[in-house]
Short mmCIF file of C-alpha atoms and ligand atoms in Angstrom, two decimals:
data_model
loop_
_atom_site.label_atom_id
_atom_site.label_comp_id
_atom_site.label_asym_id
_atom_site.label_seq_id
_atom_site.Cartn_x
_atom_site.Cartn_y
_atom_site.Cartn_z
CA MET A 634 -0.38 0.23 -0.38
CA SER A 635 1.76 3.24 -0.49
CA THR A 636 1.46 6.54 1.48
CA PRO A 637 -0.51 9.55 0.89
CA ILE A 638 3.94 11.60 -0.47
CA GLU A 639 4.12 7.94 -2.85
CA ARG A 640 -0.05 7.93 -4.44
CA MET A 641 1.25 12.58 -5.05
CA ALA A 642 4.82 11.22 -6.37
CA LEU A 643 3.26 8.50 -8.67
CA THR A 644 0.39 11.19 -10.74
CA ALA A 645 2.75 13.69 -11.13
CA ALA A 646 5.55 11.65 -12.94
CA VAL A 647 2.18 9.62 -14.78
CA PRO A 648 2.57 10.37 -19.08
CA ASP A 649 -0.08 11.90 -20.97
CA ALA A 650 0.13 7.95 -23.07
CA PHE A 651 3.01 5.15 -22.70
CA HIS A 652 2.66 2.67 -25.52
CA VAL A 653 2.76 -1.18 -24.36
CA MET A 654 4.48 -4.20 -27.29
CA ALA A 655 2.35 -6.86 -25.69
CA LYS A 656 4.26 -10.03 -25.96
CA PRO A 657 1.15 -13.14 -25.81
CA THR A 658 3.79 -15.98 -27.15
CA GLY A 659 6.87 -14.62 -25.04
CA ALA A 660 9.67 -15.70 -27.55
CA ILE A 661 7.86 -18.90 -28.99
CA CYS A 662 7.83 -18.30 -33.32
CA ASN A 663 7.41 -20.63 -36.22
CA LEU A 664 10.69 -18.92 -37.39
CA ASP A 665 14.52 -19.15 -36.80
CA CYS A 666 15.03 -15.42 -38.43
CA ARG A 667 18.98 -16.51 -38.02
CA TYR A 668 19.35 -12.04 -36.76
CA CYS A 669 16.50 -12.17 -33.83
CA PHE A 670 17.03 -10.54 -30.77
CA PHE A 671 14.03 -12.25 -29.59
CA LEU A 672 14.01 -16.11 -29.51
CA GLU A 673 16.62 -16.40 -27.12
CA LYS A 674 14.34 -14.62 -24.11
CA GLU A 675 11.96 -18.23 -23.70
CA GLN A 676 15.52 -18.85 -21.59
CA LEU A 677 14.12 -16.46 -19.01
CA TYR A 678 10.26 -18.81 -18.69
CA PRO A 679 12.04 -22.33 -18.48
CA GLY A 680 8.38 -24.60 -18.02
CA SER A 681 6.37 -21.99 -19.42
CA HIS A 682 3.47 -22.63 -22.21
CA PHE A 683 4.02 -18.95 -23.66
CA ARG A 684 0.71 -18.46 -24.37
CA MET A 685 -0.85 -15.60 -22.18
CA ARG A 686 -4.21 -16.20 -19.91
CA ASP A 687 -7.04 -14.96 -20.41
CA ASP A 688 -6.64 -13.52 -16.83
CA VAL A 689 -4.08 -12.25 -17.45
CA LEU A 690 -5.14 -10.09 -21.14
CA GLU A 691 -8.45 -9.01 -19.03
CA ARG A 692 -6.00 -7.61 -16.38
CA TYR A 693 -3.75 -5.70 -19.14
CA ILE A 694 -6.93 -4.05 -21.27
CA THR A 695 -8.01 -3.40 -18.35
CA GLN A 696 -5.10 -1.44 -16.43
CA LEU A 697 -3.46 -0.25 -20.81
CA ILE A 698 -6.87 1.72 -20.49
CA ASP A 699 -7.19 3.38 -16.93
CA GLY A 700 -3.41 3.97 -17.61
CA GLN A 701 -3.69 6.51 -20.29
CA ARG A 702 -4.96 10.10 -20.01
CA SER A 703 -4.91 9.81 -23.83
CA ASP A 704 -8.36 9.72 -25.58
CA HIS A 705 -6.78 7.11 -27.43
CA VAL A 706 -4.86 4.37 -27.23
CA ILE A 707 -2.58 2.37 -29.09
CA VAL A 708 -3.22 -1.88 -28.44
CA ALA A 709 0.01 -3.78 -29.72
CA TRP A 710 1.28 -7.64 -29.92
CA GLN A 711 4.26 -8.43 -31.28
CA GLY A 712 6.20 -11.51 -30.08
CA GLY A 713 7.62 -13.79 -30.52
CA GLU A 714 4.91 -14.66 -33.77
CA PRO A 715 1.49 -13.32 -32.09
CA THR A 716 -0.12 -15.37 -34.77
CA LEU A 717 0.71 -18.14 -33.09
CA MET A 718 -2.27 -17.59 -30.26
CA GLY A 719 -4.12 -18.45 -32.53
CA LEU A 720 -7.73 -16.67 -34.14
CA GLU A 721 -10.41 -16.93 -31.41
CA PHE A 722 -6.99 -14.87 -27.99
CA PHE A 723 -7.51 -11.26 -30.43
CA ARG A 724 -11.47 -12.12 -30.87
CA ARG A 725 -11.60 -12.21 -27.18
CA ALA A 726 -9.24 -9.66 -27.31
CA VAL A 727 -11.15 -7.24 -29.48
CA ALA A 728 -14.03 -7.71 -27.31
CA LEU A 729 -12.56 -6.91 -23.87
CA ILE A 730 -11.21 -3.91 -25.07
CA GLU A 731 -15.06 -2.78 -26.77
CA ARG A 732 -16.13 -3.39 -23.22
CA GLN A 733 -13.77 -1.54 -21.22
CA ARG A 734 -12.99 1.53 -23.34
CA ARG A 735 -14.61 5.08 -22.36
CA PRO A 736 -16.57 6.88 -24.32
CA GLY A 737 -15.26 8.69 -26.29
CA MET A 738 -11.71 6.17 -27.21
CA THR A 739 -10.39 5.69 -30.08
CA ILE A 740 -9.18 2.15 -30.07
CA GLU A 741 -5.91 1.64 -32.86
CA HIS A 742 -5.12 -2.68 -33.00
CA THR A 743 -1.70 -3.23 -34.26
CA ILE A 744 0.04 -6.48 -34.81
CA GLN A 745 3.28 -6.72 -36.09
CA THR A 746 3.83 -10.79 -37.16
CA ASN A 747 5.60 -12.37 -40.35
CA GLY A 748 2.74 -13.15 -42.72
CA THR A 749 3.15 -16.60 -42.92
CA LEU A 750 0.43 -17.84 -40.88
CA LEU A 751 -1.65 -15.63 -42.00
CA ASP A 752 -5.13 -17.17 -43.79
CA ASP A 753 -8.74 -15.68 -45.59
CA ALA A 754 -10.27 -15.50 -41.52
CA TRP A 755 -7.23 -13.46 -39.94
CA CYS A 756 -7.17 -11.18 -42.98
CA ALA A 757 -11.15 -11.31 -42.60
CA PHE A 758 -10.75 -10.22 -38.89
CA PHE A 759 -8.03 -7.64 -39.08
CA ALA A 760 -9.68 -5.60 -42.08
CA GLU A 761 -13.86 -5.74 -39.97
CA HIS A 762 -11.78 -4.37 -37.04
CA GLY A 763 -9.14 -1.88 -38.64
CA MET A 764 -5.59 -3.66 -37.66
CA LEU A 765 -3.32 -2.54 -38.79
CA VAL A 766 -0.65 -5.19 -39.03
CA GLY A 767 3.12 -4.94 -39.28
CA ILE A 768 5.07 -7.24 -42.06
CA SER A 769 8.26 -8.26 -41.96
CA ILE A 770 9.56 -8.78 -44.99
CA ASP A 771 13.43 -8.05 -46.38
CA GLY A 772 13.22 -6.64 -49.68
CA PRO A 773 13.73 -9.30 -52.91
CA GLN A 774 13.68 -13.42 -52.63
CA GLU A 775 17.24 -14.20 -51.73
CA LEU A 776 17.34 -11.04 -49.59
CA HIS A 777 14.90 -11.70 -47.75
CA ASP A 778 15.84 -15.51 -47.71
CA ARG A 779 18.94 -15.01 -46.22
CA TYR A 780 18.10 -14.74 -43.50
CA ARG A 781 14.69 -15.26 -42.25
CA VAL A 782 14.18 -19.19 -42.50
CA ASP A 783 11.90 -21.47 -40.17
CA LYS A 784 12.66 -23.89 -37.95
CA GLY A 785 14.06 -26.91 -40.92
CA GLY A 786 16.44 -23.28 -42.15
CA LYS A 787 13.56 -23.50 -45.03
CA PRO A 788 13.43 -19.80 -47.60
CA THR A 789 9.77 -18.42 -46.57
CA PHE A 790 9.54 -15.68 -48.50
CA GLU A 791 6.69 -16.80 -51.11
CA ARG A 792 5.02 -17.48 -47.12
CA VAL A 793 5.63 -13.69 -46.28
CA MET A 794 4.25 -12.59 -50.05
CA ARG A 795 0.98 -15.22 -50.34
CA GLY A 796 -0.15 -13.59 -46.97
CA LEU A 797 0.48 -10.49 -47.45
CA ARG A 798 -0.99 -11.15 -51.14
CA MET A 799 -3.74 -12.36 -49.17
CA MET A 800 -4.13 -9.96 -46.74
CA GLN A 801 -4.71 -7.19 -49.82
CA ARG A 802 -7.49 -8.74 -51.58
CA HIS A 803 -9.04 -8.24 -48.00
CA ARG A 804 -7.64 -4.68 -48.03
CA VAL A 805 -6.15 -5.09 -44.75
CA ALA A 806 -4.16 -1.44 -43.80
CA PHE A 807 -0.53 -2.95 -43.44
CA ASN A 808 3.18 -2.29 -43.78
CA VAL A 809 6.36 -3.21 -43.70
CA LEU A 810 9.22 -3.91 -41.99
CA THR A 811 12.57 -4.74 -43.05
CA THR A 812 15.41 -5.37 -41.02
CA VAL A 813 18.97 -3.72 -43.08
CA HIS A 814 21.69 -5.71 -42.87
CA ARG A 815 25.13 -6.56 -43.97
CA ALA A 816 23.29 -8.78 -47.16
CA ASN A 817 20.79 -6.33 -48.47
CA GLY A 818 22.89 -3.22 -46.68
CA ASP A 819 24.14 -3.05 -49.85
CA ALA A 820 21.03 -3.26 -52.53
CA PRO A 821 19.74 -0.17 -50.41
CA LEU A 822 17.49 0.41 -53.83
CA ASP A 823 17.41 -3.50 -54.63
CA VAL A 824 15.10 -3.09 -50.38
CA TYR A 825 13.64 0.15 -51.81
CA ARG A 826 11.78 -0.73 -55.19
CA PHE A 827 11.14 -4.22 -54.37
CA LEU A 828 9.10 -2.42 -51.74
CA ARG A 829 7.49 -0.07 -53.12
CA ASP A 830 6.58 -1.65 -56.69
CA ASP A 831 6.05 -5.45 -56.40
CA VAL A 832 5.18 -5.02 -52.32
CA GLY A 833 2.65 -2.19 -53.17
CA THR A 834 3.48 -0.77 -49.72
CA GLU A 835 2.97 2.43 -48.42
CA TRP A 836 4.16 3.04 -45.98
CA MET A 837 7.60 1.20 -44.42
CA GLN A 838 10.16 0.99 -41.21
CA PHE A 839 14.49 -0.12 -41.64
CA ILE A 840 15.93 -0.95 -38.99
CA PRO A 841 19.52 -2.31 -38.80
CA ILE A 842 20.46 -5.18 -37.04
CA VAL A 843 23.65 -4.85 -34.40
CA GLU A 844 23.95 -8.61 -32.69
CA ARG A 845 26.63 -7.98 -30.16
CA VAL A 846 29.52 -10.49 -30.06
CA ASP A 847 29.85 -12.02 -26.53
CA THR A 848 34.47 -10.78 -26.68
CA PRO A 849 36.18 -9.39 -24.02
CA ASP A 850 35.96 -5.51 -25.27
CA GLY A 851 31.89 -6.28 -25.46
CA THR A 852 32.13 -4.69 -29.18
CA THR A 853 32.93 -6.83 -31.55
CA VAL A 854 29.33 -7.52 -33.59
CA SER A 855 28.27 -10.51 -36.32
CA ASP A 856 28.83 -11.20 -38.27
CA ARG A 857 25.00 -10.44 -40.03
CA SER A 858 25.15 -7.45 -38.52
CA VAL A 859 25.11 -3.88 -40.94
CA GLY A 860 27.87 -1.37 -40.79
CA ALA A 861 27.66 1.72 -39.64
CA ALA A 862 29.21 3.10 -42.72
CA GLN A 863 27.00 1.24 -44.76
CA TYR A 864 24.15 1.46 -43.09
CA GLY A 865 24.53 5.79 -43.56
CA ARG A 866 24.80 4.30 -47.15
CA PHE A 867 21.69 2.40 -47.05
CA LEU A 868 20.05 5.21 -45.89
CA THR A 869 21.00 8.22 -48.11
CA THR A 870 20.28 6.96 -51.30
CA ILE A 871 16.90 5.67 -50.36
CA PHE A 872 16.56 9.00 -49.29
CA ASP A 873 17.74 10.96 -52.20
CA GLU A 874 15.74 8.54 -54.40
CA TRP A 875 12.85 9.35 -52.51
CA VAL A 876 12.89 13.41 -52.16
CA ARG A 877 13.13 13.74 -55.64
CA ARG A 878 9.58 10.87 -56.54
CA ASP A 879 8.28 10.12 -53.96
CA VAL A 880 7.22 12.72 -51.26
CA GLY A 881 3.81 12.25 -49.81
CA ARG A 882 3.15 9.36 -51.06
CA VAL A 883 5.80 6.73 -50.01
CA PHE A 884 7.05 7.25 -46.16
CA VAL A 885 9.51 6.37 -45.17
CA GLN A 886 9.75 6.06 -41.07
CA THR A 887 12.78 7.41 -40.43
CA PHE A 888 12.57 10.42 -42.92
CA GLU A 889 9.45 11.51 -41.80
CA ALA A 890 10.88 11.44 -37.76
CA ALA A 891 14.04 13.13 -39.27
CA ALA A 892 11.12 15.87 -40.59
CA ARG A 893 9.61 16.84 -38.09
CA ARG A 894 12.90 17.09 -36.01
CA TRP A 895 14.05 19.64 -38.82
CA MET A 896 9.99 21.59 -37.73
CA GLY A 897 11.76 21.23 -34.40
CA MET A 898 8.50 18.89 -33.39
CA PRO A 899 9.01 15.76 -31.42
CA SER A 900 9.45 12.97 -33.59
CA GLY A 901 7.49 10.18 -33.10
CA MET A 902 10.93 7.31 -32.47
CA CYS A 903 11.78 6.59 -29.13
CA ILE A 904 15.35 5.90 -30.69
CA PHE A 905 16.18 10.14 -31.64
CA GLU A 906 13.83 11.67 -28.80
CA PRO A 907 16.04 12.72 -26.03
CA THR A 908 15.06 10.55 -23.24
CA CYS A 909 13.03 7.47 -24.08
CA GLY A 910 10.72 4.74 -21.49
CA LEU A 911 7.90 5.95 -21.97
CA ALA A 912 7.39 2.17 -24.59
CA VAL A 913 7.38 -1.03 -22.63
CA ALA A 914 7.27 -4.96 -22.88
CA LEU A 915 4.24 -7.02 -21.70
CA GLU A 916 5.33 -10.62 -21.49
CA HIS A 917 3.40 -13.88 -22.02
CA THR A 918 3.15 -14.40 -18.02
CA GLY A 919 1.88 -10.65 -17.03
CA ASP A 920 6.12 -9.03 -16.68
CA VAL A 921 6.91 -5.88 -17.35
CA TYR A 922 10.26 -4.80 -18.84
CA SER A 923 11.73 -0.89 -19.24
CA CYS A 924 11.97 -1.78 -23.05
CA ASP A 925 11.17 -4.87 -26.32
CA HIS A 926 14.71 -4.16 -26.52
CA PHE A 927 16.10 -5.66 -22.82
CA VAL A 928 13.62 -7.74 -21.51
CA GLU A 929 16.48 -8.56 -19.07
CA PRO A 930 16.25 -10.31 -15.30
CA ALA A 931 17.13 -6.29 -14.58
CA TYR A 932 15.63 -4.66 -16.55
CA ARG A 933 11.92 -6.02 -14.98
CA LEU A 934 9.25 -3.85 -13.24
CA GLY A 935 6.58 -6.08 -12.34
CA SER A 936 4.01 -7.68 -12.66
CA ILE A 937 0.72 -6.43 -14.00
CA ARG A 938 -0.45 -9.09 -11.34
CA GLU A 939 0.78 -7.78 -8.30
CA GLN A 940 0.60 -3.70 -10.01
CA GLN A 941 -1.75 -1.33 -11.90
CA LEU A 942 0.37 -1.59 -15.59
CA ILE A 943 0.83 2.68 -14.67
CA GLU A 944 2.89 2.38 -11.94
CA LEU A 945 4.91 0.37 -13.29
CA VAL A 946 5.14 2.53 -16.15
CA ALA A 947 6.05 6.23 -13.73
CA SER A 948 8.21 3.82 -11.24
CA PRO A 949 11.76 5.63 -10.74
CA GLN A 950 13.26 3.03 -11.64
CA GLN A 951 11.39 3.46 -16.03
CA ARG A 952 12.08 7.08 -14.93
CA ALA A 953 16.05 6.39 -13.99
CA PHE A 954 15.98 4.33 -17.43
CA GLY A 955 14.69 7.28 -19.96
CA ALA A 956 16.74 9.54 -18.60
CA ALA A 957 20.12 7.85 -18.28
CA LYS A 958 19.88 8.06 -22.58
CA ARG A 959 20.21 11.34 -22.31
CA ASP A 960 22.34 11.68 -18.78
CA MET A 961 25.11 9.24 -20.88
CA LEU A 962 24.71 11.15 -23.83
CA PRO A 963 29.09 11.43 -23.74
CA GLY A 964 30.52 14.38 -24.58
CA MET A 965 30.81 13.42 -28.86
CA CYS A 966 27.37 13.60 -29.10
CA ARG A 967 26.54 16.69 -27.03
CA SER A 968 28.73 18.60 -28.69
CA CYS A 969 27.38 17.21 -32.32
CA GLU A 970 25.76 19.49 -35.28
CA VAL A 971 23.65 16.76 -36.04
CA ARG A 972 21.67 15.97 -31.92
CA PHE A 973 19.34 17.49 -32.15
CA ALA A 974 18.58 15.23 -35.19
CA CYS A 975 19.89 12.11 -33.19
CA HIS A 976 20.94 12.07 -29.44
CA GLY A 977 22.92 9.11 -29.63
CA GLU A 978 19.87 6.94 -31.03
CA CYS A 979 18.74 3.78 -28.83
CA PRO A 980 21.68 3.27 -25.81
CA LYS A 981 21.49 -0.58 -27.14
CA ASN A 982 23.16 0.36 -29.48
CA ARG A 983 26.36 2.20 -27.35
CA PHE A 984 28.97 0.43 -27.08
CA ILE A 985 31.67 1.44 -29.01
CA ALA A 986 34.06 4.16 -27.39
CA THR A 987 35.01 7.77 -29.38
CA ALA A 988 38.14 7.91 -30.41
CA ASP A 989 39.13 9.84 -27.56
CA GLY A 990 38.57 6.71 -25.25
CA GLU A 991 35.03 7.82 -23.75
CA PRO A 992 32.97 4.63 -23.91
CA GLY A 993 29.05 4.91 -24.61
CA LEU A 994 29.24 6.25 -28.31
CA ASN A 995 26.78 4.57 -30.32
CA TYR A 996 28.27 1.76 -33.00
CA LEU A 997 25.79 3.14 -35.91
CA CYS A 998 27.43 6.81 -35.64
CA ALA A 999 29.49 7.15 -38.26
CA GLY A 1000 26.31 6.25 -40.95
CA TYR A 1001 24.22 8.03 -38.94
CA ARG A 1002 26.17 11.66 -38.49
CA GLN A 1003 26.44 10.83 -42.66
CA PHE A 1004 23.14 10.58 -43.25
CA PHE A 1005 21.57 13.71 -41.53
CA ASN A 1006 24.21 15.65 -42.94
CA HIS A 1007 23.27 14.64 -45.90
CA ILE A 1008 19.45 15.17 -45.84
CA ASP A 1009 20.21 18.43 -44.16
CA ARG A 1010 19.65 20.97 -47.25
CA PRO A 1011 16.69 18.78 -48.77
CA MET A 1012 15.17 18.90 -45.18
CA ARG A 1013 15.26 22.79 -44.92
CA LEU A 1014 13.71 23.41 -48.68
CA LEU A 1015 11.12 20.93 -48.33
CA ILE A 1016 10.49 22.46 -44.49
CA ASP A 1017 10.91 25.92 -46.52
CA GLN A 1018 8.16 24.41 -48.61
CA LEU A 1019 5.67 23.65 -45.46
CA ARG A 1020 6.14 27.25 -44.35
CA HIS A 1021 5.17 28.81 -47.06
CA GLY A 1022 1.41 26.60 -47.54
CA ARG A 1023 3.20 24.82 -49.98
CA PRO A 1024 2.73 21.58 -49.99
CA ALA A 1025 5.86 18.94 -49.14
CA GLN A 1026 5.71 17.15 -52.46
CA SER A 1027 6.67 20.10 -54.12
CA VAL A 1028 10.25 20.14 -52.69
CA MET A 1029 10.31 17.95 -56.28
CA ALA A 1030 9.82 20.19 -58.57
CA LEU A 1031 12.71 22.46 -56.50
CA LEU A 1032 15.93 19.11 -56.14
CA ALA A 1033 14.71 18.92 -60.25
CA ALA A 1034 15.03 21.99 -60.99
CA ARG A 1035 18.63 21.97 -59.38
CA ASP A 1036 19.99 18.56 -60.64
CA ALA A 1037 19.29 19.79 -64.20
CA GLU A 1038 20.64 23.16 -63.69
CA PHE A 1039 23.69 21.46 -61.41
CA ALA A 1040 23.99 19.09 -64.61
CA ARG A 1041 24.67 22.01 -66.93
CA ALA A 1042 27.46 23.88 -64.93
CA VAL A 1043 28.81 20.25 -64.56
CA GLN A 1044 29.16 19.79 -68.83
CA HIS A 1045 30.31 23.54 -68.67
CA ALA A 1046 33.20 23.33 -66.52
CA GLY A 1047 36.46 22.67 -67.84
CA ARG A 1048 38.19 19.19 -67.12
CA ASN A 1049 40.31 19.97 -65.68
CA ALA A 1050 38.54 23.03 -63.69
CA PRO A 1051 37.57 23.07 -59.77
CA CYS A 1052 33.79 21.09 -59.66
CA PRO A 1053 30.11 22.63 -58.89
CA CYS A 1054 29.50 20.39 -56.65
CA GLY A 1055 32.54 22.63 -54.49
CA SER A 1056 34.41 19.43 -53.06
CA GLY A 1057 37.79 21.33 -54.78
CA ARG A 1058 38.60 18.42 -57.04
CA LYS A 1059 38.42 18.18 -60.28
CA ALA A 1060 35.45 18.02 -62.93
CA LYS A 1061 37.18 15.54 -64.70
CA HIS A 1062 37.65 13.23 -60.74
CA CYS A 1063 34.42 14.30 -59.70
CA HIS A 1064 31.67 14.59 -61.69
CA GLY A 1065 32.82 15.19 -64.72
CA ARG A 1066 34.28 11.33 -64.47
CA ALA A 1067 33.27 10.35 -68.40
S1 LIG B 1634 16.20 1.60 -25.28
FE1 LIG B 1634 15.34 2.37 -27.72
S2 LIG B 1634 14.60 1.79 -27.97
FE2 LIG B 1634 14.68 0.89 -26.26
S3 LIG B 1634 12.50 3.09 -26.06
FE3 LIG B 1634 14.46 4.05 -25.50
S4 LIG B 1634 15.44 4.49 -27.18
FE4 LIG B 1634 13.91 3.57 -27.62
S1 LIG B 1635 25.41 11.15 -35.36
FE1 LIG B 1635 26.69 10.21 -34.52
S2 LIG B 1635 28.12 12.07 -32.78
FE2 LIG B 1635 25.81 12.67 -33.70
S3 LIG B 1635 24.66 12.13 -31.94
FE3 LIG B 1635 24.59 10.70 -33.60
S4 LIG B 1635 25.55 9.12 -32.07
FE4 LIG B 1635 25.80 11.28 -31.58
#
């Protein structure tokens, strides 16, 4: 039982909204993606059946709805593979939510799936409840199948595409989550154009794969991990295509987040915010952890079977977790010209040292620094369009005119003259190279 002072402190700490990633099957999945960080979490619950019980489900829904001050609630399911719970579980969840929602409250249902178990019944259910489905696909077949395999090591691309086409037939709202790793990291345009043109998605999310290997210095990554510079090139190459032809019709989460930062608004992505801690993970048992990436005993906040979800989200332990993202930032980040957009990205990737030996720099720093500096000019142009009341798309015509002007300048520059791009190199060694 908390004291009045403790209750007052809790009320002051309660956020207006928070996000929960619920994992009804825990770490259990029907696939065996080579880079999946979550499969090993199965060891946290030896002997468990890995199915969320109905009493836990009911507590979760009640506490999620009661704990939100906002009238907009996102109910997000993730895994492991959540569809392994079967459709009836989700029917019960939706019925519970409908019974408990407050008048005027809007509910957004989302689910992240590998898509391989979807059938007509699932798709009809998603469509009926306006559920937004996130589907994991890593690009064209040869790139996707490199690491996304099933328990028998068999490729999964065709099964994913089957699920995806079925969702399209049922007009299910879906977006795409693509992990970026060593195998697809050098093929940004193949990946992007495949998602845009062949899959036909308008919304995509890129997640870098960074797997640490257990070595004495703790800075080594697996050979599946994307390289820092590789990730920077991946993002900048796709950005250059997007900003010239797809603004307003394709949404790339990282670019949307960056545009918001350039406008001085919250990015909408925890990794690019100064602090975090408002996105907890709920295990099938009712245990709550600080974040999906920190489902580890040291980051267990408690259980919704013993405490209210909101108490766990607003607890001193969780607030300290969120503040550490800012407080542990190395000096190099504090003085970085793109800190406003990057904020040192996610703490889980901060395991290398700066050039002067300070620990806690993000492994992906070189890539992010390149990317955020690269997009500065087009972002300023884009934001300028918006500030003048013009649609974001008008930046494409502007860039096309500038590109044409630049091409003319290169054409007319002597081969030995300085390159018009300002690199300081001779044109023949730079943009004037045949
Ligand atoms: S630890 Fe990383 S993924 Fe988790 S909430 Fe913080 S920034 Fe987001
Ligand atoms: S780009 Fe690098 S130095 Fe700059 S804020 Fe991000 S991680 Fe820190």
